[in-house]
């Protein structure tokens, strides 16, 4: 007792935050405001445009959700009642299905597997897709085996064999037994191939062992490459790149068929690509939207190849982009969805993976589970958060779109006034990004140094926090892009404060002497 604490909770990160003046302790939050503890013990209000990286669409400590949480805890809601009936989870799954059916105009059910975080929901989707692929691989191998057996019987009964089949495999003419054995052996060998995943350049799907290998940023991926699953990355918004990457990964087996008394060989595809993962609006990759034409090609190519599409809506979904599913705005229906962040209303750690009925494998429930998922507290809070979004005919989505348009207009005006400093404003709804031009050649040595180190976005964040009490951050894999993900309650006054702070940043960037840090 009385001994000074040793910094053991990620001290390297804390030291880095300290370098940029971001090592602030927040002691309270409400709406769009975080309250920072000052040296004298007082609280300083900070306007929050980071928004929990997209987790607080409904605002920090939404009063209705806080009251519900109090009631649930006071009533002793069962948080740890695993391996039992969970009607609240089933209710949430049904409500999410209702929204999905409305936005995509479909009726097929999507089954729910619950999780605690977005990365875990992505992992569940990937695991389920691989389980499904394994089932389909075995079915194909068995079908080839059955076709070979049927062809053997036909040949024994006097059927002829197309001579081209013997030549294709270098088997002596008339030795159908050797040809049949070769077809079965090749099917077995192909079935043992490692699966391949497709994902988008610039995509981010989490930092767990599996999901980090689906994330494009090599800084997150390569240190763990020994644990890697093979992933092929597709260029964003270049429709022709989808098939350029997908086609070389497709594998075809040769299967005998008997037509008019003659045995010939035909193709049967073996599933090798487990899934195609994407975010409708890339978050950490720099707030980049998937275009509708590109989404259409992904859907068509994957449908043709039998490759399921995993749509990561962890950051873009739950209303942030002006609809519950941002993918519905570009006409892309996923076979899997990963949802989290604002699903818990900024109160509960809630996440869910939804899988389309035609792909669902019930045995997945026996090989995947999560101790803290599907509990009464998080599901009930998520149900209320969803109800708040859906209230008044989905007013929250309309507000997110309108507030986003207002914010985007301000960001565009800054870009127009400073084209030498701002490259582009991107995004949709309340998921926006402002990309700074490369400043490594700036006349301001301090600015040039930060830019060359890839840290200018963090220097800007520190400056805005220190000088304007505004909290925002760059995107993790594109640090020259500042992100803006406030709650839907963001006011004109708060947007004006942000504009004032950003215009001050532009003045600093254009000044040969002033520094940000």
Coordinates of N, CA, C and O in Angstrom, one line a residue, residues 199-203 233-242 244 276 278-282 285-298 330 332 424 426-428:
X199 N -10.2 -11.3 -50.2 CA -10.6 -10.1 -49.4 C -10.1 -8.9 -50.3 O -9.4 -9.0 -51.2
X200 N -10.5 -7.7 -49.8 CA -10.3 -6.5 -50.6 C -9.0 -5.8 -50.1 O -8.7 -5.8 -48.9
X201 N -8.3 -5.3 -51.1 CA -7.1 -4.4 -50.7 C -7.7 -3.2 -49.9 O -8.7 -2.6 -50.3
X202 N -7.0 -2.9 -48.8 CA -7.5 -1.8 -47.9 C -8.4 -2.3 -46.9 O -8.8 -1.5 -46.0
X203 N -8.9 -3.6 -46.9 CA -9.8 -4.1 -46.0 C -9.2 -4.3 -44.6 O -8.0 -4.6 -44.4
X233 N -5.8 -10.9 -52.3 CA -6.4 -9.6 -52.2 C -6.8 -9.0 -53.6 O -6.1 -9.1 -54.5
X234 N -8.0 -8.5 -53.6 CA -8.6 -8.0 -54.8 C -8.6 -6.5 -54.8 O -9.0 -5.9 -53.8
X235 N -8.2 -5.9 -55.9 CA -8.2 -4.4 -56.0 C -9.6 -3.8 -55.9 O -10.5 -4.2 -56.5
X236 N -9.7 -2.8 -55.0 CA -11.0 -2.2 -54.7 C -11.5 -1.4 -55.9 O -10.8 -0.7 -56.6
X237 N -12.8 -1.7 -56.2 CA -13.5 -0.9 -57.2 C -13.0 -1.1 -58.6 O -13.1 -0.2 -59.5
X238 N -12.3 -2.2 -58.9 CA -11.9 -2.6 -60.2 C -12.6 -3.9 -60.6 O -12.1 -5.0 -60.3
X239 N -13.8 -3.8 -61.2 CA -14.6 -5.0 -61.4 C -13.8 -6.2 -62.0 O -14.0 -7.4 -61.6
X240 N -13.0 -5.9 -63.0 CA -12.3 -7.0 -63.7 C -11.3 -7.8 -62.8 O -11.0 -8.9 -63.0
X241 N -10.9 -7.1 -61.7 CA -10.0 -7.8 -60.8 C -10.6 -8.9 -60.0 O -9.9 -9.8 -59.5
X242 N -11.9 -8.9 -59.9 CA -12.6 -10.0 -59.1 C -12.3 -11.4 -59.8 O -11.8 -12.3 -59.1
X244 N -10.1 -11.9 -62.1 CA -8.7 -12.1 -62.3 C -8.1 -12.8 -61.1 O -7.1 -13.6 -61.3
X276 N -15.4 -14.8 -49.7 CA -14.9 -13.5 -50.1 C -15.4 -12.5 -49.0 O -16.6 -12.4 -48.8
X278 N -15.5 -8.6 -47.3 CA -15.4 -7.2 -47.6 C -16.2 -6.3 -46.7 O -17.1 -6.8 -46.0
X279 N -15.8 -5.1 -46.6 CA -16.6 -4.0 -45.9 C -17.3 -3.2 -47.0 O -16.6 -2.7 -47.9
X280 N -18.6 -2.9 -46.8 CA -19.2 -2.0 -47.8 C -18.6 -0.6 -47.8 O -18.5 0.1 -48.9
X281 N -18.2 -0.1 -46.6 CA -17.4 1.1 -46.5 C -16.2 0.7 -45.7 O -16.3 0.4 -44.5
X282 N -15.0 0.8 -46.3 CA -13.8 0.4 -45.5 C -13.5 1.4 -44.4 O -13.5 2.6 -44.7
X285 N -9.2 1.3 -43.6 CA -8.5 1.4 -44.9 C -8.6 2.8 -45.5 O -8.2 3.1 -46.6
X286 N -9.3 3.8 -44.8 CA -9.3 5.1 -45.2 C -10.7 5.6 -45.6 O -10.9 6.6 -46.4
X287 N -11.8 5.0 -45.1 CA -13.2 5.4 -45.4 C -13.4 5.4 -46.9 O -13.6 6.4 -47.6
X288 N -13.3 4.2 -47.5 CA -13.5 4.1 -48.9 C -14.7 3.2 -49.2 O -14.8 2.1 -48.6
X289 N -15.6 3.7 -50.1 CA -16.8 3.0 -50.4 C -16.6 1.9 -51.5 O -15.9 2.2 -52.5
X290 N -17.3 0.8 -51.3 CA -17.4 -0.1 -52.4 C -18.5 0.4 -53.4 O -19.6 0.7 -53.0
X291 N -18.1 0.5 -54.6 CA -19.1 1.0 -55.6 C -20.1 -0.1 -56.1 O -19.7 -1.2 -56.0
X292 N -21.3 0.4 -56.5 CA -22.3 -0.6 -56.8 C -21.9 -1.5 -57.9 O -22.3 -2.7 -57.9
X293 N -21.3 -1.0 -59.0 CA -20.9 -1.8 -60.1 C -19.9 -2.9 -59.6 O -20.0 -4.1 -60.1
X294 N -19.0 -2.5 -58.8 CA -18.0 -3.5 -58.2 C -18.7 -4.5 -57.4 O -18.4 -5.7 -57.5
X295 N -19.7 -4.1 -56.6 CA -20.4 -5.0 -55.7 C -21.2 -6.0 -56.6 O -21.3 -7.2 -56.2
X296 N -21.8 -5.5 -57.7 CA -22.5 -6.4 -58.6 C -21.7 -7.5 -59.1 O -22.1 -8.6 -59.2
X297 N -20.4 -7.1 -59.5 CA -19.5 -8.1 -60.1 C -19.1 -9.1 -59.0 O -19.0 -10.3 -59.3
X298 N -18.9 -8.7 -57.8 CA -18.5 -9.6 -56.7 C -19.6 -10.6 -56.5 O -19.4 -11.8 -56.5
X330 N -25.9 -0.6 -51.8 CA -25.1 -0.8 -53.1 C -25.6 -2.2 -53.7 O -25.0 -2.7 -54.7
X332 N -25.7 -5.2 -52.5 CA -24.9 -6.4 -52.3 C -25.5 -7.2 -51.1 O -25.5 -6.8 -50.0
X424 N -9.1 14.6 -50.6 CA -10.4 14.1 -50.9 C -11.2 14.0 -49.6 O -10.7 13.8 -48.5
X426 N -14.4 11.6 -48.3 CA -15.1 10.3 -48.7 C -16.0 9.8 -47.6 O -15.9 10.3 -46.5
X427 N -16.9 8.9 -48.0 CA -17.7 8.2 -47.0 C -19.2 8.4 -47.3 O -19.6 9.0 -48.3
X428 N -20.0 7.9 -46.3 CA -21.4 8.0 -46.4 C -22.0 8.1 -45.1 O -21.5 7.5 -44.1

